[in-house]
Amino acid sequence: MFNDKNAILAKNLHVDSFKYQSTEDMPNEAYEKWQESHMNAKVFSLEFRNIGQSGEWQEMIVIWGY
């Protein structure tokens, strides 16, 4: 159901992505740094996916808006 209070125009949505090595890096550290610089952002989607065939590299995708 549509809610006027929480509505946002699609043109105001942004996508950020972070690539990290799943064997060494922690995605929560990258996300915490992102949060510090986007204090008023509303996160609509937070997704993870494997990159490449080995699955060694992953990507965190943040879809957000104000």
mmCIF file of N, CA, C and O in Angstrom:
data_model
loop_
_atom_site.group_PDB
_atom_site.id
_atom_site.type_symbol
_atom_site.label_atom_id
_atom_site.label_comp_id
_atom_site.label_asym_id
_atom_site.label_seq_id
_atom_site.Cartn_x
_atom_site.Cartn_y
_atom_site.Cartn_z
ATOM 1 N N MET A 1 0.837 -1.173 0.000
ATOM 2 C CA MET A 1 0.000 0.000 0.000
ATOM 3 C C MET A 1 0.887 1.243 0.000
ATOM 4 O O MET A 1 1.887 1.313 0.714
ATOM 5 N N PHE A 2 0.515 2.228 -0.768
ATOM 6 C CA PHE A 2 1.288 3.465 -0.879
ATOM 7 C C PHE A 2 1.164 4.286 0.400
ATOM 8 O O PHE A 2 0.087 4.465 0.942
ATOM 9 N N ASN A 3 2.296 4.774 0.885
ATOM 10 C CA ASN A 3 2.326 5.588 2.095
ATOM 11 C C ASN A 3 3.041 6.894 1.756
ATOM 12 O O ASN A 3 4.242 6.899 1.486
ATOM 13 N N ASP A 4 2.294 8.006 1.763
ATOM 14 C CA ASP A 4 2.841 9.314 1.401
ATOM 15 C C ASP A 4 4.035 9.721 2.260
ATOM 16 O O ASP A 4 4.987 10.332 1.775
ATOM 17 N N LYS A 5 4.019 9.384 3.539
ATOM 18 C CA LYS A 5 5.102 9.764 4.456
ATOM 19 C C LYS A 5 6.441 9.154 4.056
ATOM 20 O O LYS A 5 7.488 9.769 4.174
ATOM 21 N N ASN A 6 6.404 7.903 3.610
ATOM 22 C CA ASN A 6 7.634 7.179 3.309
ATOM 23 C C ASN A 6 7.978 7.152 1.825
ATOM 24 O O ASN A 6 8.928 6.504 1.429
ATOM 25 N N ALA A 7 7.208 7.849 1.021
ATOM 26 C CA ALA A 7 7.418 7.826 -0.426
ATOM 27 C C ALA A 7 8.668 8.623 -0.802
ATOM 28 O O ALA A 7 9.022 9.603 -0.161
ATOM 29 N N ILE A 8 9.319 8.176 -1.846
ATOM 30 C CA ILE A 8 10.485 8.882 -2.388
ATOM 31 C C ILE A 8 10.447 8.731 -3.908
ATOM 32 O O ILE A 8 10.048 7.684 -4.419
ATOM 33 N N LEU A 9 10.834 9.756 -4.610
ATOM 34 C CA LEU A 9 10.873 9.694 -6.069
ATOM 35 C C LEU A 9 12.027 8.797 -6.504
ATOM 36 O O LEU A 9 13.128 8.855 -5.947
ATOM 37 N N ALA A 10 11.778 7.994 -7.503
ATOM 38 C CA ALA A 10 12.815 7.082 -7.998
ATOM 39 C C ALA A 10 14.045 7.844 -8.475
ATOM 40 O O ALA A 10 15.163 7.344 -8.364
ATOM 41 N N LYS A 11 13.866 9.071 -8.972
ATOM 42 C CA LYS A 11 15.019 9.839 -9.446
ATOM 43 C C LYS A 11 15.945 10.236 -8.297
ATOM 44 O O LYS A 11 17.079 10.633 -8.523
ATOM 45 N N ASN A 12 15.472 10.111 -7.065
ATOM 46 C CA ASN A 12 16.293 10.434 -5.891
ATOM 47 C C ASN A 12 16.987 9.217 -5.294
ATOM 48 O O ASN A 12 17.649 9.333 -4.271
ATOM 49 N N LEU A 13 16.820 8.065 -5.915
ATOM 50 C CA LEU A 13 17.495 6.863 -5.435
ATOM 51 C C LEU A 13 18.937 6.823 -5.937
ATOM 52 O O LEU A 13 19.242 7.306 -7.023
ATOM 53 N N HIS A 14 19.801 6.235 -5.140
ATOM 54 C CA HIS A 14 21.213 6.104 -5.480
ATOM 55 C C HIS A 14 21.632 4.655 -5.268
ATOM 56 O O HIS A 14 21.045 3.951 -4.446
ATOM 57 N N VAL A 15 22.670 4.240 -5.962
ATOM 58 C CA VAL A 15 23.207 2.885 -5.805
ATOM 59 C C VAL A 15 24.704 3.004 -5.554
ATOM 60 O O VAL A 15 25.424 3.639 -6.317
ATOM 61 N N ASP A 16 25.156 2.408 -4.470
ATOM 62 C CA ASP A 16 26.586 2.316 -4.172
ATOM 63 C C ASP A 16 26.944 0.847 -4.077
ATOM 64 O O ASP A 16 26.134 0.034 -3.613
ATOM 65 N N SER A 17 28.145 0.503 -4.485
ATOM 66 C CA SER A 17 28.569 -0.887 -4.359
ATOM 67 C C SER A 17 30.004 -0.940 -3.838
ATOM 68 O O SER A 17 30.801 -0.033 -4.068
ATOM 69 N N PHE A 18 30.282 -1.997 -3.125
ATOM 70 C CA PHE A 18 31.596 -2.203 -2.525
ATOM 71 C C PHE A 18 32.041 -3.618 -2.855
ATOM 72 O O PHE A 18 31.321 -4.578 -2.586
ATOM 73 N N LYS A 19 33.210 -3.752 -3.431
ATOM 74 C CA LYS A 19 33.761 -5.072 -3.711
ATOM 75 C C LYS A 19 34.748 -5.416 -2.612
ATOM 76 O O LYS A 19 35.495 -4.571 -2.148
ATOM 77 N N TYR A 20 34.717 -6.656 -2.187
ATOM 78 C CA TYR A 20 35.635 -7.091 -1.136
ATOM 79 C C TYR A 20 35.978 -8.556 -1.332
ATOM 80 O O TYR A 20 35.241 -9.310 -1.958
ATOM 81 N N GLN A 21 37.116 -8.919 -0.785
ATOM 82 C CA GLN A 21 37.574 -10.304 -0.872
ATOM 83 C C GLN A 21 36.989 -11.048 0.317
ATOM 84 O O GLN A 21 37.265 -10.725 1.479
ATOM 85 N N SER A 22 36.176 -12.039 0.036
ATOM 86 C CA SER A 22 35.420 -12.702 1.092
ATOM 87 C C SER A 22 36.306 -13.429 2.101
ATOM 88 O O SER A 22 35.895 -13.666 3.224
ATOM 89 N N THR A 23 37.533 -13.754 1.721
ATOM 90 C CA THR A 23 38.414 -14.470 2.641
ATOM 91 C C THR A 23 39.165 -13.534 3.583
ATOM 92 O O THR A 23 39.710 -13.976 4.580
ATOM 93 N N GLU A 24 39.190 -12.225 3.269
ATOM 94 C CA GLU A 24 39.991 -11.306 4.071
ATOM 95 C C GLU A 24 39.208 -10.128 4.636
ATOM 96 O O GLU A 24 39.399 -9.736 5.775
ATOM 97 N N ASP A 25 38.356 -9.522 3.839
ATOM 98 C CA ASP A 25 37.689 -8.289 4.231
ATOM 99 C C ASP A 25 36.345 -8.560 4.898
ATOM 100 O O ASP A 25 35.716 -9.574 4.659
ATOM 101 N N MET A 26 35.935 -7.619 5.721
ATOM 102 C CA MET A 26 34.648 -7.730 6.396
ATOM 103 C C MET A 26 33.703 -6.689 5.805
ATOM 104 O O MET A 26 33.998 -5.495 5.859
ATOM 105 N N PRO A 27 32.575 -7.103 5.234
ATOM 106 C CA PRO A 27 31.669 -6.136 4.617
ATOM 107 C C PRO A 27 31.063 -5.158 5.617
ATOM 108 O O PRO A 27 30.726 -4.035 5.269
ATOM 109 N N ASN A 28 30.944 -5.570 6.881
ATOM 110 C CA ASN A 28 30.355 -4.654 7.869
ATOM 111 C C ASN A 28 31.237 -3.433 8.100
ATOM 112 O O ASN A 28 30.742 -2.345 8.383
ATOM 113 N N GLU A 29 32.559 -3.555 7.948
ATOM 114 C CA GLU A 29 33.447 -2.401 8.096
ATOM 115 C C GLU A 29 33.213 -1.391 6.967
ATOM 116 O O GLU A 29 33.142 -0.192 7.209
ATOM 117 N N ALA A 30 33.053 -1.876 5.751
ATOM 118 C CA ALA A 30 32.775 -0.983 4.611
ATOM 119 C C ALA A 30 31.417 -0.325 4.788
ATOM 120 O O ALA A 30 31.255 0.867 4.529
ATOM 121 N N TYR A 31 30.440 -1.080 5.259
ATOM 122 C CA TYR A 31 29.101 -0.531 5.440
ATOM 123 C C TYR A 31 29.077 0.513 6.556
ATOM 124 O O TYR A 31 28.419 1.544 6.436
ATOM 125 N N GLU A 32 29.803 0.276 7.634
ATOM 126 C CA GLU A 32 29.872 1.256 8.734
ATOM 127 C C GLU A 32 30.488 2.568 8.257
ATOM 128 O O GLU A 32 30.009 3.645 8.609
ATOM 129 N N LYS A 33 31.537 2.490 7.450
ATOM 130 C CA LYS A 33 32.153 3.706 6.898
ATOM 131 C C LYS A 33 31.167 4.434 5.991
ATOM 132 O O LYS A 33 31.082 5.658 5.995
ATOM 133 N N TRP A 34 30.415 3.663 5.202
ATOM 134 C CA TRP A 34 29.414 4.265 4.319
ATOM 135 C C TRP A 34 28.340 4.968 5.151
ATOM 136 O O TRP A 34 27.954 6.084 4.854
ATOM 137 N N GLN A 35 27.889 4.330 6.230
ATOM 138 C CA GLN A 35 26.852 4.904 7.092
ATOM 139 C C GLN A 35 27.299 6.229 7.707
ATOM 140 O O GLN A 35 26.498 7.151 7.849
ATOM 141 N N GLU A 36 28.565 6.324 8.100
ATOM 142 C CA GLU A 36 29.083 7.545 8.706
ATOM 143 C C GLU A 36 28.956 8.745 7.773
ATOM 144 O O GLU A 36 28.719 9.858 8.225
ATOM 145 N N SER A 37 29.106 8.534 6.494
ATOM 146 C CA SER A 37 29.015 9.637 5.539
ATOM 147 C C SER A 37 27.619 9.799 4.931
ATOM 148 O O SER A 37 27.403 10.683 4.115
ATOM 149 N N HIS A 38 26.679 8.944 5.323
ATOM 150 C CA HIS A 38 25.304 9.003 4.816
ATOM 151 C C HIS A 38 24.319 8.885 5.983
ATOM 152 O O HIS A 38 23.439 8.032 5.990
ATOM 153 N N MET A 39 24.465 9.760 6.957
ATOM 154 C CA MET A 39 23.684 9.659 8.200
ATOM 155 C C MET A 39 22.169 9.765 7.983
ATOM 156 O O MET A 39 21.408 9.140 8.692
ATOM 157 N N ASN A 40 21.719 10.550 7.010
ATOM 158 C CA ASN A 40 20.280 10.749 6.800
ATOM 159 C C ASN A 40 19.700 9.871 5.703
ATOM 160 O O ASN A 40 18.548 10.047 5.322
ATOM 161 N N ALA A 41 20.480 8.941 5.209
ATOM 162 C CA ALA A 41 20.022 8.101 4.100
ATOM 163 C C ALA A 41 19.041 7.040 4.585
ATOM 164 O O ALA A 41 19.150 6.528 5.693
ATOM 165 N N LYS A 42 18.071 6.740 3.735
ATOM 166 C CA LYS A 42 17.152 5.627 3.959
ATOM 167 C C LYS A 42 17.606 4.486 3.056
ATOM 168 O O LYS A 42 17.658 4.638 1.842
ATOM 169 N N VAL A 43 17.946 3.360 3.644
ATOM 170 C CA VAL A 43 18.391 2.210 2.860
ATOM 171 C C VAL A 43 17.163 1.409 2.441
ATOM 172 O O VAL A 43 16.385 0.969 3.286
ATOM 173 N N PHE A 44 16.988 1.244 1.137
ATOM 174 C CA PHE A 44 15.854 0.495 0.614
ATOM 175 C C PHE A 44 16.216 -0.957 0.351
ATOM 176 O O PHE A 44 15.372 -1.829 0.417
ATOM 177 N N SER A 45 17.473 -1.209 0.043
ATOM 178 C CA SER A 45 17.889 -2.573 -0.252
ATOM 179 C C SER A 45 19.386 -2.709 0.027
ATOM 180 O O SER A 45 20.168 -1.830 -0.300
ATOM 181 N N LEU A 46 19.737 -3.815 0.640
ATOM 182 C CA LEU A 46 21.130 -4.155 0.895
ATOM 183 C C LEU A 46 21.309 -5.579 0.396
ATOM 184 O O LEU A 46 20.688 -6.505 0.920
ATOM 185 N N GLU A 47 22.105 -5.741 -0.637
ATOM 186 C CA GLU A 47 22.243 -7.046 -1.287
ATOM 187 C C GLU A 47 23.707 -7.439 -1.382
ATOM 188 O O GLU A 47 24.590 -6.587 -1.411
ATOM 189 N N PHE A 48 23.929 -8.731 -1.442
ATOM 190 C CA PHE A 48 25.274 -9.279 -1.599
ATOM 191 C C PHE A 48 25.262 -10.241 -2.776
ATOM 192 O O PHE A 48 24.271 -10.940 -3.002
ATOM 193 N N ARG A 49 26.361 -10.261 -3.525
ATOM 194 C CA ARG A 49 26.463 -11.228 -4.618
ATOM 195 C C ARG A 49 27.911 -11.635 -4.804
ATOM 196 O O ARG A 49 28.838 -10.880 -4.498
ATOM 197 N N ASN A 50 28.098 -12.848 -5.311
ATOM 198 C CA ASN A 50 29.433 -13.355 -5.630
ATOM 199 C C ASN A 50 29.856 -12.805 -6.976
ATOM 200 O O ASN A 50 29.049 -12.628 -7.879
ATOM 201 N N ILE A 51 31.150 -12.538 -7.102
ATOM 202 C CA ILE A 51 31.712 -12.057 -8.356
ATOM 203 C C ILE A 51 32.689 -13.111 -8.855
ATOM 204 O O ILE A 51 33.567 -13.547 -8.116
ATOM 205 N N GLY A 52 32.553 -13.511 -10.079
ATOM 206 C CA GLY A 52 33.448 -14.504 -10.653
ATOM 207 C C GLY A 52 33.029 -15.918 -10.319
ATOM 208 O O GLY A 52 32.083 -16.157 -9.580
ATOM 209 N N GLN A 53 33.754 -16.842 -10.845
ATOM 210 C CA GLN A 53 33.396 -18.251 -10.692
ATOM 211 C C GLN A 53 33.835 -18.837 -9.360
ATOM 212 O O GLN A 53 33.204 -19.738 -8.837
ATOM 213 N N SER A 54 34.912 -18.335 -8.797
ATOM 214 C CA SER A 54 35.451 -18.936 -7.567
ATOM 215 C C SER A 54 34.684 -18.503 -6.325
ATOM 216 O O SER A 54 34.742 -19.170 -5.303
ATOM 217 N N GLY A 55 33.981 -17.370 -6.399
ATOM 218 C CA GLY A 55 33.257 -16.870 -5.229
ATOM 219 C C GLY A 55 34.167 -16.210 -4.212
ATOM 220 O O GLY A 55 33.748 -15.878 -3.119
ATOM 221 N N GLU A 56 35.445 -16.033 -4.573
ATOM 222 C CA GLU A 56 36.394 -15.413 -3.652
ATOM 223 C C GLU A 56 36.079 -13.935 -3.439
ATOM 224 O O GLU A 56 36.268 -13.401 -2.364
ATOM 225 N N TRP A 57 35.604 -13.276 -4.497
ATOM 226 C CA TRP A 57 35.249 -11.866 -4.405
ATOM 227 C C TRP A 57 33.739 -11.728 -4.312
ATOM 228 O O TRP A 57 32.998 -12.469 -4.937
ATOM 229 N N GLN A 58 33.309 -10.773 -3.502
ATOM 230 C CA GLN A 58 31.885 -10.496 -3.363
ATOM 231 C C GLN A 58 31.639 -9.005 -3.510
ATOM 232 O O GLN A 58 32.559 -8.203 -3.422
ATOM 233 N N GLU A 59 30.383 -8.656 -3.703
ATOM 234 C CA GLU A 59 29.999 -7.266 -3.837
ATOM 235 C C GLU A 59 28.803 -7.002 -2.948
ATOM 236 O O GLU A 59 27.873 -7.799 -2.870
ATOM 237 N N MET A 60 28.861 -5.883 -2.242
ATOM 238 C CA MET A 60 27.734 -5.424 -1.428
ATOM 239 C C MET A 60 27.121 -4.244 -2.173
ATOM 240 O O MET A 60 27.819 -3.306 -2.552
ATOM 241 N N ILE A 61 25.811 -4.305 -2.398
ATOM 242 C CA ILE A 61 25.106 -3.267 -3.144
ATOM 243 C C ILE A 61 24.095 -2.601 -2.224
ATOM 244 O O ILE A 61 23.268 -3.276 -1.604
ATOM 245 N N VAL A 62 24.171 -1.266 -2.125
ATOM 246 C CA VAL A 62 23.273 -0.490 -1.277
ATOM 247 C C VAL A 62 22.422 0.411 -2.172
ATOM 248 O O VAL A 62 22.967 1.215 -2.930
ATOM 249 N N ILE A 63 21.110 0.253 -2.110
ATOM 250 C CA ILE A 63 20.192 1.140 -2.815
ATOM 251 C C ILE A 63 19.572 2.034 -1.758
ATOM 252 O O ILE A 63 18.982 1.554 -0.800
ATOM 253 N N TRP A 64 19.739 3.355 -1.932
ATOM 254 C CA TRP A 64 19.357 4.279 -0.878
ATOM 255 C C TRP A 64 18.827 5.593 -1.446
ATOM 256 O O TRP A 64 18.970 5.889 -2.611
ATOM 257 N N GLY A 65 18.219 6.378 -0.581
ATOM 258 C CA GLY A 65 17.716 7.693 -0.941
ATOM 259 C C GLY A 65 17.576 8.554 0.303
ATOM 260 O O GLY A 65 17.818 8.094 1.422
ATOM 261 N N TYR A 66 17.170 9.816 0.115
ATOM 262 C CA TYR A 66 16.966 10.730 1.246
ATOM 263 C C TYR A 66 15.503 10.959 1.459
ATOM 264 O O TYR A 66 14.691 10.853 0.618
#
